[in-house]
Amino acid sequence: MCTGKSRRHKEALGVLREMEANGFPPSIVTYNSLISSYAKDGILEEAMELKEQMEKKGIKPDVFTYTTLLSGFEKAGKDKSAEKVFDEMLSKGCSPNLCTYNALIKMHGNRGKFEKMMTIFEELRSSGFMPDVVTWNTLLAVFGQNGMDSEVSGVFKEMKRAGFVPERDTYNTLISAYSRCGSFDQAMEIYKRMLAAGIGPDLSTYNAVLAALARGGLWQQAEKVVSEMKECNCKPSELTYSSLLHAYANGRN
């Protein structure tokens, strides 16, 4: 429903009631559209009420319904509610999909529950799913944010073993991950690999590289990167200049 996607919630519910009054019973697609709209805006109680409403009408929630609610609670930091949704999903015989597992990996990783995060990752694979770019990038980002460079390297190796070919977003995540770990040489090595693979840097790439150089006080290299950006017609952002200033401040003579 377009009104749901435009987040005009009251109007969307009005259309739902009008549909029913005119003898057009809403389908699971209709309900899922509304639930998604509410969940994305963090209006989770109403989203749950819609799920209950559809169940009363004999419409069983599907994997999209449950994953949408789980993701909504995860984003709101309501882990217990997210886990309750997941438990209900399993008890109702609804099998998780890749998006469900990715949401759980993100939730446990962001809360520092690394062992649980990796358990979910293994469950994802044992269920017959192939990790996608969201899966790998989430693992890399979580370990990078927590300064766990050996884990970052482990995930990168596993990613290559699985035959996953990194794209720009994954390289950017890797550069940032190593940078946060203080592994400046490894961050720059990933940048070189990216260029060798024929993948052109974007603003996020340059800013990730500059953040790594800034943390290491490598101001001369940072200057070269900014010059390279300008030559490639990539307009520096506020973060670009901030990182360059940081590089000067931490500068090694």
Coordinates of N, CA and C in Angstrom, one line a residue:
M1 N 0.8 -1.2 0.0 CA 0.0 0.0 0.0 C 0.9 1.2 0.0
C2 N 0.7 2.1 -1.0 CA 1.5 3.3 -1.1 C 1.4 4.2 0.1
T3 N 0.2 4.3 0.7 CA 0.0 5.2 1.9 C 0.8 4.6 3.0
G4 N 0.9 3.3 3.2 CA 1.7 2.8 4.2 C 3.2 3.1 4.1
K5 N 3.6 3.0 2.8 CA 5.1 3.2 2.5 C 5.4 4.7 2.7
S6 N 4.5 5.6 2.5 CA 4.7 7.0 2.7 C 4.5 7.4 4.1
R7 N 4.2 6.4 5.0 CA 4.2 6.5 6.4 C 3.1 7.4 6.9
R8 N 2.1 7.6 6.1 CA 0.9 8.3 6.6 C 0.0 7.3 7.3
H9 N 0.3 7.0 8.5 CA -0.2 5.9 9.2 C -1.8 6.0 9.4
K10 N -2.2 7.1 9.8 CA -3.7 7.2 10.0 C -4.5 7.0 8.8
E11 N -4.0 7.6 7.7 CA -4.6 7.5 6.4 C -4.6 6.0 5.9
A12 N -3.5 5.4 6.2 CA -3.3 4.0 5.7 C -4.3 3.1 6.4
L13 N -4.5 3.3 7.8 CA -5.5 2.5 8.5 C -6.9 2.8 8.0
G14 N -7.1 4.1 7.7 CA -8.4 4.5 7.1 C -8.7 3.7 5.9
V15 N -7.7 3.6 5.0 CA -7.9 2.8 3.8 C -8.2 1.3 4.1
L16 N -7.5 0.8 5.1 CA -7.7 -0.6 5.5 C -9.1 -0.8 5.9
R17 N -9.6 0.1 6.7 CA -11.0 0.0 7.2 C -12.0 0.1 6.0
E18 N -11.7 1.0 5.1 CA -12.6 1.2 3.9 C -12.6 0.0 3.0
M19 N -11.4 -0.6 2.9 CA -11.3 -1.9 2.1 C -12.3 -2.9 2.7
E20 N -12.2 -3.1 4.0 CA -13.0 -4.1 4.6 C -14.5 -3.8 4.5
A21 N -14.8 -2.5 4.7 CA -16.2 -2.1 4.6 C -16.8 -2.3 3.2
N22 N -16.0 -2.3 2.2 CA -16.4 -2.5 0.8 C -16.3 -3.9 0.4
G23 N -16.0 -4.8 1.3 CA -16.0 -6.2 1.0 C -14.7 -6.8 0.4
F24 N -13.6 -6.0 0.6 CA -12.3 -6.4 0.1 C -11.4 -6.8 1.3
P25 N -11.4 -8.0 1.7 CA -10.6 -8.4 2.9 C -9.1 -8.2 2.6
P26 N -8.4 -7.5 3.5 CA -7.0 -7.3 3.3 C -6.2 -8.6 3.3
S27 N -5.2 -8.7 2.5 CA -4.3 -9.9 2.4 C -3.1 -9.7 3.3
I28 N -2.3 -10.8 3.4 CA -1.1 -10.7 4.1 C -0.1 -9.7 3.6
V29 N -0.2 -9.4 2.3 CA 0.7 -8.4 1.7 C 0.3 -7.0 2.2
T30 N -1.0 -6.8 2.3 CA -1.5 -5.5 2.8 C -1.1 -5.3 4.3
Y31 N -1.2 -6.3 5.1 CA -0.8 -6.2 6.5 C 0.7 -6.1 6.6
N32 N 1.5 -6.8 5.8 CA 2.9 -6.7 5.9 C 3.4 -5.3 5.5
S33 N 2.7 -4.7 4.6 CA 3.1 -3.4 4.1 C 2.9 -2.4 5.3
L34 N 1.8 -2.5 6.0 CA 1.5 -1.6 7.1 C 2.4 -1.9 8.3
I35 N 2.6 -3.1 8.6 CA 3.5 -3.5 9.7 C 4.9 -3.0 9.4
S36 N 5.4 -3.1 8.2 CA 6.7 -2.6 7.8 C 6.8 -1.1 8.0
S37 N 5.8 -0.4 7.6 CA 5.7 1.1 7.7 C 5.8 1.5 9.2
Y38 N 5.0 0.8 10.0 CA 5.1 1.2 11.5 C 6.4 0.8 12.1
A39 N 6.9 -0.4 11.8 CA 8.2 -0.8 12.4 C 9.3 0.1 12.0
K40 N 9.4 0.5 10.7 CA 10.5 1.4 10.3 C 10.5 2.7 11.0
D41 N 9.3 3.1 11.4 CA 9.2 4.4 12.1 C 9.3 4.2 13.6
G42 N 9.5 3.0 14.1 CA 9.7 2.7 15.5 C 8.4 2.7 16.3
I43 N 7.2 2.6 15.5 CA 5.9 2.5 16.2 C 5.6 1.1 16.4
L44 N 6.3 0.4 17.3 CA 6.3 -1.0 17.4 C 5.0 -1.6 18.1
E45 N 4.5 -0.9 19.1 CA 3.3 -1.4 19.7 C 2.1 -1.6 18.7
E46 N 2.0 -0.5 17.9 CA 0.9 -0.6 16.8 C 1.2 -1.6 15.8
A47 N 2.5 -1.8 15.5 CA 2.9 -2.9 14.5 C 2.5 -4.3 15.1
M48 N 2.7 -4.5 16.4 CA 2.4 -5.7 17.0 C 0.8 -5.9 17.0
E49 N 0.1 -4.8 17.2 CA -1.3 -4.9 17.2 C -1.9 -5.3 15.8
L50 N -1.2 -4.8 14.8 CA -1.6 -5.1 13.4 C -1.4 -6.6 13.2
K51 N -0.3 -7.2 13.7 CA 0.0 -8.6 13.6 C -1.1 -9.4 14.3
E52 N -1.5 -9.0 15.5 CA -2.5 -9.7 16.2 C -3.9 -9.6 15.5
Q53 N -4.1 -8.4 14.9 CA -5.3 -8.2 14.1 C -5.4 -9.1 13.0
M54 N -4.3 -9.3 12.2 CA -4.3 -10.2 11.1 C -4.5 -11.6 11.5
E55 N -3.9 -12.0 12.7 CA -4.1 -13.4 13.2 C -5.6 -13.7 13.5
K56 N -6.2 -12.7 14.1 CA -7.6 -12.8 14.5 C -8.5 -13.0 13.2
K57 N -8.0 -12.5 12.1 CA -8.8 -12.7 10.8 C -8.4 -13.9 10.1
G58 N -7.5 -14.8 10.8 CA -7.2 -16.0 10.2 C -6.0 -16.0 9.2
I59 N -5.3 -14.8 9.2 CA -4.1 -14.7 8.3 C -2.8 -15.0 9.2
K60 N -2.1 -16.0 8.8 CA -0.9 -16.4 9.5 C 0.3 -15.5 9.1
P61 N 1.0 -14.9 10.1 CA 2.2 -14.1 9.8 C 3.2 -15.0 9.1
D62 N 3.9 -14.4 8.2 CA 5.0 -15.2 7.5 C 6.4 -14.7 7.9
V63 N 7.4 -15.2 7.2 CA 8.8 -14.8 7.6 C 9.0 -13.3 7.4
F64 N 8.4 -12.7 6.5 CA 8.5 -11.3 6.3 C 7.9 -10.5 7.5
T65 N 6.8 -10.9 8.0 CA 6.1 -10.3 9.1 C 7.0 -10.4 10.3
Y66 N 7.5 -11.6 10.6 CA 8.3 -11.8 11.8 C 9.7 -11.0 11.7
T67 N 10.3 -11.1 10.6 CA 11.6 -10.5 10.4 C 11.5 -9.0 10.5
T68 N 10.4 -8.4 9.9 CA 10.2 -7.0 10.0 C 10.1 -6.5 11.5
L69 N 9.3 -7.3 12.2 CA 9.1 -6.9 13.7 C 10.4 -7.1 14.4
L70 N 11.1 -8.2 14.2 CA 12.4 -8.5 14.9 C 13.4 -7.3 14.6
S71 N 13.5 -6.9 13.3 CA 14.4 -5.8 13.0 C 14.0 -4.5 13.6
G72 N 12.7 -4.3 13.7 CA 12.2 -3.1 14.3 C 12.6 -3.0 15.8
F73 N 12.4 -4.1 16.5 CA 12.8 -4.2 17.9 C 14.3 -4.1 18.1
E74 N 15.1 -4.7 17.2 CA 16.5 -4.6 17.3 C 17.0 -3.2 17.1
K75 N 16.5 -2.5 16.2 CA 16.9 -1.1 16.0 C 16.5 -0.2 17.2
A76 N 15.4 -0.6 17.8 CA 15.0 0.2 19.0 C 15.7 -0.2 20.3
G77 N 16.6 -1.2 20.2 CA 17.4 -1.7 21.3 C 16.5 -2.5 22.3
K78 N 15.4 -3.1 21.8 CA 14.5 -3.9 22.6 C 14.8 -5.4 22.3
D79 N 15.9 -5.8 22.8 CA 16.4 -7.2 22.5 C 15.4 -8.3 23.0
K80 N 14.9 -8.1 24.2 CA 14.0 -9.1 24.7 C 12.8 -9.3 23.8
S81 N 12.2 -8.2 23.3 CA 11.1 -8.2 22.5 C 11.4 -8.9 21.1
A82 N 12.6 -8.6 20.6 CA 13.1 -9.1 19.4 C 13.2 -10.7 19.5
E83 N 13.8 -11.1 20.6 CA 14.0 -12.5 20.9 C 12.6 -13.2 21.0
K84 N 11.7 -12.5 21.7 CA 10.4 -13.1 21.8 C 9.7 -13.3 20.5
V85 N 9.9 -12.3 19.6 CA 9.3 -12.5 18.2 C 10.0 -13.7 17.5
F86 N 11.3 -13.8 17.7 CA 12.0 -14.9 17.0 C 11.5 -16.3 17.6
D87 N 11.4 -16.3 18.9 CA 10.9 -17.6 19.5 C 9.5 -17.9 19.1
E88 N 8.6 -16.9 19.0 CA 7.3 -17.2 18.5 C 7.3 -17.7 17.0
M89 N 8.2 -17.1 16.3 CA 8.3 -17.5 14.9 C 8.6 -18.9 14.7
L90 N 9.6 -19.4 15.5 CA 10.0 -20.8 15.5 C 8.9 -21.7 16.0
S91 N 8.2 -21.3 17.1 CA 7.2 -22.1 17.7 C 6.0 -22.3 16.7
K92 N 5.8 -21.3 15.8 CA 4.7 -21.3 14.9 C 5.1 -22.1 13.6
G93 N 6.3 -22.6 13.6 CA 6.8 -23.4 12.4 C 7.2 -22.6 11.3
C94 N 7.5 -21.3 11.5 CA 7.9 -20.4 10.4 C 9.4 -20.3 10.4
S95 N 10.0 -20.8 9.3 CA 11.5 -20.9 9.2 C 12.1 -19.6 8.9
P96 N 13.2 -19.2 9.6 CA 13.9 -18.0 9.3 C 14.5 -17.9 7.9
N97 N 14.7 -16.8 7.4 CA 15.4 -16.6 6.1 C 16.7 -15.9 6.3
L98 N 17.4 -15.6 5.3 CA 18.7 -14.9 5.4 C 18.6 -13.6 6.1
C99 N 17.5 -12.8 5.8 CA 17.3 -11.5 6.4 C 17.1 -11.6 8.0
T100 N 16.4 -12.7 8.4 CA 16.2 -12.9 9.8 C 17.5 -13.2 10.5
Y101 N 18.3 -14.1 9.9 CA 19.6 -14.3 10.5 C 20.5 -13.1 10.6
N102 N 20.5 -12.3 9.5 CA 21.3 -11.1 9.5 C 20.9 -10.1 10.6
A103 N 19.6 -10.0 10.8 CA 19.1 -9.1 11.9 C 19.6 -9.6 13.2
L104 N 19.5 -10.9 13.4 CA 20.0 -11.5 14.7 C 21.5 -11.3 14.9
I105 N 22.3 -11.5 13.8 CA 23.7 -11.3 13.9 C 24.0 -9.9 14.3
K106 N 23.3 -8.9 13.6 CA 23.5 -7.5 13.9 C 23.2 -7.2 15.4
M107 N 22.1 -7.8 15.9 CA 21.6 -7.5 17.2 C 22.6 -8.0 18.3
H108 N 23.1 -9.2 18.2 CA 24.0 -9.8 19.1 C 25.4 -9.1 19.0
G109 N 25.8 -8.8 17.8 CA 27.1 -8.2 17.6 C 27.1 -6.8 18.2
N110 N 26.1 -6.0 18.0 CA 26.0 -4.6 18.5 C 25.9 -4.6 20.0
R111 N 25.5 -5.7 20.6 CA 25.4 -5.8 22.1 C 26.7 -6.4 22.7
G112 N 27.6 -6.7 21.9 CA 28.9 -7.3 22.4 C 28.8 -8.8 22.7
K113 N 27.7 -9.4 22.2 CA 27.6 -10.9 22.4 C 28.2 -11.6 21.2
F114 N 29.5 -11.6 21.2 CA 30.2 -12.1 20.0 C 30.0 -13.6 19.8
E115 N 30.1 -14.4 20.9 CA 29.9 -15.8 20.8 C 28.5 -16.2 20.3
K116 N 27.5 -15.5 20.8 CA 26.1 -15.7 20.3 C 26.0 -15.3 18.8
M117 N 26.7 -14.2 18.5 CA 26.6 -13.8 17.1 C 27.2 -14.8 16.1
M118 N 28.3 -15.4 16.5 CA 28.9 -16.4 15.7 C 28.1 -17.7 15.7
T119 N 27.4 -18.0 16.8 CA 26.5 -19.2 16.8 C 25.4 -19.0 15.8
I120 N 24.9 -17.8 15.7 CA 23.8 -17.5 14.7 C 24.4 -17.6 13.3
F121 N 25.6 -17.1 13.2 CA 26.3 -17.2 11.8 C 26.4 -18.7 11.4
E122 N 26.8 -19.6 12.3 CA 26.9 -21.0 12.0 C 25.5 -21.6 11.7
E123 N 24.5 -21.1 12.4 CA 23.1 -21.6 12.2 C 22.7 -21.2 10.8
L124 N 23.0 -20.0 10.4 CA 22.7 -19.5 9.1 C 23.2 -20.5 8.0
R125 N 24.5 -20.9 8.2 CA 25.1 -21.7 7.2 C 24.6 -23.2 7.2
S126 N 24.4 -23.6 8.4 CA 23.9 -25.0 8.6 C 22.4 -25.1 8.1
S127 N 21.7 -24.0 8.0 CA 20.3 -24.0 7.5 C 20.3 -23.9 5.9
G128 N 21.5 -23.9 5.3 CA 21.6 -23.9 3.9 C 21.7 -22.6 3.2
F129 N 21.9 -21.5 4.0 CA 22.0 -20.2 3.4 C 23.4 -19.8 3.2
M130 N 23.7 -19.1 2.2 CA 25.0 -18.5 1.9 C 25.1 -17.1 2.5
P131 N 26.1 -16.8 3.3 CA 26.2 -15.4 3.8 C 26.3 -14.4 2.6
D132 N 25.6 -13.3 2.8 CA 25.6 -12.3 1.7 C 26.5 -11.1 2.1
V133 N 26.4 -10.1 1.3 CA 27.2 -8.9 1.6 C 26.9 -8.3 3.0
V134 N 25.6 -8.3 3.4 CA 25.1 -7.8 4.7 C 25.7 -8.6 5.8
T135 N 25.7 -9.9 5.6 CA 26.3 -10.8 6.7 C 27.8 -10.5 6.9
W136 N 28.5 -10.5 5.8 CA 30.0 -10.3 6.0 C 30.3 -9.0 6.5
N137 N 29.7 -7.9 6.0 CA 29.9 -6.6 6.4 C 29.6 -6.3 7.8
T138 N 28.5 -7.0 8.3 CA 28.1 -6.8 9.7 C 29.2 -7.4 10.6
L139 N 29.7 -8.6 10.3 CA 30.7 -9.3 11.1 C 32.0 -8.4 11.1
L140 N 32.4 -8.0 10.0 CA 33.6 -7.1 9.9 C 33.5 -5.8 10.7
A141 N 32.3 -5.2 10.5 CA 32.1 -3.9 11.3 C 32.1 -4.1 12.8
V142 N 31.4 -5.2 13.2 CA 31.3 -5.4 14.7 C 32.7 -5.7 15.3
F143 N 33.5 -6.6 14.6 CA 34.8 -6.8 15.2 C 35.7 -5.6 15.0
G144 N 35.6 -4.9 14.0 CA 36.4 -3.7 13.8 C 36.1 -2.6 14.9
Q145 N 34.8 -2.4 15.1 CA 34.4 -1.4 16.1 C 34.9 -1.8 17.5
N146 N 35.1 -3.1 17.7 CA 35.6 -3.5 19.1 C 37.1 -3.8 19.1
G147 N 37.8 -3.3 18.0 CA 39.3 -3.5 18.0 C 39.8 -4.9 18.0
M148 N 39.0 -5.8 17.4 CA 39.4 -7.2 17.4 C 40.0 -7.5 16.0
D149 N 41.3 -7.1 15.8 CA 41.8 -7.3 14.5 C 42.0 -8.7 14.0
S150 N 42.4 -9.6 14.9 CA 42.5 -11.0 14.5 C 41.2 -11.6 14.0
E151 N 40.1 -11.2 14.7 CA 38.8 -11.7 14.3 C 38.4 -11.1 12.9
V152 N 38.8 -9.8 12.7 CA 38.5 -9.2 11.4 C 39.3 -10.0 10.3
S153 N 40.5 -10.3 10.5 CA 41.3 -11.1 9.6 C 40.7 -12.5 9.4
G154 N 40.2 -13.1 10.4 CA 39.6 -14.4 10.4 C 38.3 -14.4 9.5
V155 N 37.5 -13.4 9.7 CA 36.3 -13.2 8.9 C 36.7 -13.0 7.4
F156 N 37.7 -12.2 7.2 CA 38.1 -11.9 5.8 C 38.6 -13.2 5.1
K157 N 39.4 -14.0 5.8 CA 39.8 -15.2 5.2 C 38.7 -16.2 5.0
E158 N 37.8 -16.3 5.9 CA 36.6 -17.1 5.7 C 35.7 -16.7 4.6
M159 N 35.6 -15.4 4.4 CA 34.9 -14.8 3.3 C 35.5 -15.2 2.0
K160 N 36.8 -15.2 1.9 CA 37.5 -15.6 0.6 C 37.3 -17.1 0.4
R161 N 37.4 -17.9 1.5 CA 37.3 -19.3 1.4 C 35.9 -19.7 0.8
A162 N 34.9 -18.9 1.3 CA 33.5 -19.2 0.8 C 33.3 -18.7 -0.6
G163 N 34.3 -18.1 -1.2 CA 34.1 -17.7 -2.6 C 33.4 -16.4 -2.8
F164 N 33.3 -15.6 -1.7 CA 32.6 -14.3 -1.8 C 33.6 -13.3 -2.4
V165 N 33.2 -12.6 -3.4 CA 34.0 -11.6 -4.0 C 33.7 -10.2 -3.5
P166 N 34.6 -9.6 -2.7 CA 34.2 -8.3 -2.1 C 34.0 -7.2 -3.2
E167 N 33.0 -6.4 -2.9 CA 32.7 -5.2 -3.7 C 33.1 -4.0 -2.9
R168 N 32.9 -2.8 -3.4 CA 33.4 -1.6 -2.8 C 32.9 -1.5 -1.3
D169 N 31.7 -1.8 -1.0 CA 31.2 -1.6 0.4 C 31.9 -2.5 1.4
T170 N 32.3 -3.7 0.9 CA 33.0 -4.6 1.8 C 34.4 -4.1 2.0
Y171 N 35.1 -3.7 0.9 CA 36.4 -3.1 1.1 C 36.4 -1.9 2.0
N172 N 35.4 -1.0 1.9 CA 35.3 0.1 2.8 C 35.1 -0.3 4.2
T173 N 34.3 -1.3 4.4 CA 34.1 -1.8 5.8 C 35.4 -2.4 6.3
L174 N 36.1 -3.1 5.5 CA 37.4 -3.7 5.9 C 38.4 -2.7 6.3
I175 N 38.5 -1.6 5.5 CA 39.5 -0.6 5.7 C 39.1 0.1 7.1
S176 N 37.8 0.4 7.3 CA 37.4 1.0 8.5 C 37.7 0.1 9.7
A177 N 37.4 -1.2 9.5 CA 37.6 -2.2 10.6 C 39.0 -2.2 11.1
Y178 N 40.0 -2.3 10.1 CA 41.4 -2.4 10.5 C 41.8 -1.0 11.1
S179 N 41.3 0.1 10.5 CA 41.6 1.4 11.1 C 41.3 1.5 12.5
R180 N 40.0 1.0 12.9 CA 39.6 1.1 14.2 C 40.4 0.2 15.2
C181 N 41.0 -0.8 14.6 CA 41.8 -1.7 15.4 C 43.2 -1.2 15.5
G182 N 43.5 -0.1 14.9 CA 44.9 0.5 14.9 C 45.9 -0.2 14.0
S183 N 45.3 -1.1 13.1 CA 46.1 -1.8 12.1 C 46.2 -1.0 10.8
F184 N 47.0 0.0 10.9 CA 47.1 1.0 9.7 C 47.6 0.3 8.5
D185 N 48.7 -0.5 8.6 CA 49.3 -1.2 7.5 C 48.3 -2.1 6.8
Q186 N 47.6 -2.8 7.6 CA 46.6 -3.7 7.0 C 45.5 -3.0 6.3
A187 N 45.1 -1.8 6.9 CA 44.1 -1.0 6.2 C 44.5 -0.5 4.9
M188 N 45.8 -0.1 4.8 CA 46.3 0.4 3.5 C 46.5 -0.8 2.5
E189 N 46.9 -2.0 3.1 CA 47.0 -3.1 2.2 C 45.7 -3.5 1.5
I190 N 44.6 -3.4 2.3 CA 43.2 -3.7 1.8 C 42.9 -2.6 0.7
Y191 N 43.3 -1.4 0.9 CA 43.0 -0.3 0.0 C 43.8 -0.6 -1.4
K192 N 45.0 -1.1 -1.2 CA 45.8 -1.5 -2.4 C 45.1 -2.6 -3.2
R193 N 44.6 -3.6 -2.4 CA 44.0 -4.8 -3.0 C 42.7 -4.3 -3.8
M194 N 42.0 -3.4 -3.2 CA 40.8 -2.9 -3.8 C 41.1 -2.2 -5.2
L195 N 42.2 -1.4 -5.2 CA 42.5 -0.8 -6.4 C 43.0 -1.8 -7.5
A196 N 43.8 -2.8 -7.0 CA 44.3 -3.8 -7.9 C 43.2 -4.6 -8.5
A197 N 42.1 -4.7 -7.7 CA 40.9 -5.5 -8.2 C 40.1 -4.7 -9.2
G198 N 40.5 -3.5 -9.5 CA 39.8 -2.6 -10.5 C 38.6 -1.9 -9.9
I199 N 38.5 -1.8 -8.6 CA 37.4 -1.2 -8.0 C 37.8 0.2 -7.6
G200 N 37.1 1.2 -8.1 CA 37.4 2.6 -7.9 C 36.9 3.1 -6.5
P201 N 37.7 3.9 -5.8 CA 37.3 4.4 -4.5 C 36.2 5.4 -4.6
D202 N 35.3 5.5 -3.6 CA 34.3 6.6 -3.5 C 34.6 7.4 -2.3
L203 N 33.8 8.3 -2.0 CA 34.0 9.2 -0.8 C 34.2 8.4 0.5
S204 N 33.4 7.4 0.7 CA 33.5 6.5 1.9 C 34.8 5.8 1.9
T205 N 35.3 5.4 0.8 CA 36.7 4.7 0.8 C 37.7 5.7 1.2
Y206 N 37.7 6.9 0.6 CA 38.8 7.9 0.9 C 38.7 8.3 2.4
N207 N 37.5 8.5 2.9 CA 37.4 8.8 4.3 C 37.8 7.7 5.2
A208 N 37.6 6.5 4.8 CA 38.0 5.3 5.6 C 39.6 5.3 5.7
V209 N 40.2 5.5 4.5 CA 41.6 5.5 4.4 C 42.2 6.6 5.2
L210 N 41.6 7.8 5.1 CA 42.1 9.0 5.8 C 42.0 8.8 7.3
A211 N 40.9 8.2 7.7 CA 40.7 7.9 9.2 C 41.9 7.0 9.7
A212 N 42.3 6.0 8.9 CA 43.4 5.1 9.2 C 44.7 5.9 9.3
L213 N 44.9 6.7 8.3 CA 46.2 7.5 8.3 C 46.2 8.5 9.4
A214 N 45.1 9.1 9.7 CA 45.0 10.0 10.8 C 45.3 9.4 12.2
R215 N 44.8 8.2 12.4 CA 45.0 7.5 13.6 C 46.5 7.2 13.8
G216 N 47.2 7.0 12.7 CA 48.6 6.7 12.7 C 49.5 7.9 12.6
G217 N 48.9 9.1 12.5 CA 49.6 10.3 12.4 C 50.4 10.4 11.1
L218 N 50.0 9.7 10.0 CA 50.7 9.7 8.7 C 50.1 10.9 7.8
W219 N 50.5 12.1 8.2 CA 49.9 13.3 7.6 C 50.3 13.4 6.1
Q220 N 51.6 13.0 5.8 CA 52.0 13.2 4.4 C 51.3 12.3 3.5
Q221 N 51.0 11.1 3.9 CA 50.2 10.2 3.1 C 48.8 10.7 3.0
A222 N 48.3 11.2 4.1 CA 46.9 11.8 4.1 C 46.8 12.9 3.1
E223 N 47.8 13.8 3.0 CA 47.8 14.9 2.1 C 47.7 14.3 0.6
K224 N 48.5 13.2 0.4 CA 48.4 12.6 -1.0 C 47.1 12.1 -1.3
V225 N 46.4 11.5 -0.3 CA 45.1 10.9 -0.5 C 44.1 12.0 -0.9
V226 N 44.1 13.1 -0.1 CA 43.2 14.3 -0.4 C 43.5 14.8 -1.8
S227 N 44.8 14.9 -2.2 CA 45.1 15.4 -3.6 C 44.5 14.4 -4.6
E228 N 44.7 13.1 -4.3 CA 44.2 12.1 -5.2 C 42.6 12.2 -5.4
M229 N 42.0 12.5 -4.3 CA 40.5 12.7 -4.3 C 40.1 13.8 -5.2
K230 N 40.8 14.9 -5.1 CA 40.5 16.1 -5.9 C 40.8 15.8 -7.4
E231 N 41.9 15.1 -7.7 CA 42.2 14.7 -9.1 C 41.1 13.8 -9.7
C232 N 40.5 13.0 -8.8 CA 39.4 12.1 -9.3 C 38.0 12.7 -9.2
N233 N 38.0 14.1 -9.0 CA 36.8 14.8 -8.9 C 35.8 14.3 -7.8
C234 N 36.4 13.8 -6.7 CA 35.7 13.3 -5.6 C 35.7 14.5 -4.5
K235 N 34.6 15.1 -4.3 CA 34.5 16.3 -3.5 C 34.7 15.9 -2.0
P236 N 35.7 16.5 -1.3 CA 35.9 16.2 0.1 C 34.7 16.6 1.0
S237 N 34.5 15.8 2.0 CA 33.4 16.2 3.0 C 34.0 16.8 4.2
E238 N 33.1 17.1 5.1 CA 33.6 17.6 6.4 C 34.5 16.6 7.1
L239 N 34.1 15.3 7.0 CA 34.8 14.2 7.7 C 36.2 14.1 7.0
T240 N 36.3 14.4 5.7 CA 37.6 14.4 5.1 C 38.6 15.4 5.7
Y241 N 38.1 16.6 5.8 CA 39.0 17.7 6.4 C 39.3 17.4 7.9
S242 N 38.3 16.9 8.6 CA 38.5 16.5 10.0 C 39.6 15.5 10.2
S243 N 39.6 14.5 9.3 CA 40.6 13.4 9.3 C 42.0 14.0 9.0
L244 N 42.0 14.9 8.0 CA 43.3 15.5 7.7 C 43.9 16.3 8.8
L245 N 43.0 17.1 9.5 CA 43.5 17.8 10.7 C 43.9 16.9 11.8
H246 N 43.2 15.8 11.9 CA 43.6 14.8 12.9 C 45.0 14.2 12.6
A247 N 45.2 14.0 11.3 CA 46.5 13.4 10.9 C 47.6 14.4 11.2
Y248 N 47.4 15.7 11.0 CA 48.4 16.7 11.4 C 48.6 16.7 12.9
A249 N 47.5 16.7 13.6 CA 47.6 16.7 15.1 C 48.4 15.5 15.7
N250 N 48.2 14.4 15.0 CA 48.9 13.2 15.5 C 50.3 12.9 14.8
G251 N 50.6 13.9 14.0 CA 51.7 13.8 13.1 C 53.0 13.2 13.6
R252 N 53.6 12.4 12.8 CA 54.9 11.9 13.0 C 55.9 12.7 12.1
N253 N 57.0 13.1 12.7 CA 57.9 13.9 11.9 C 58.7 13.0 10.9

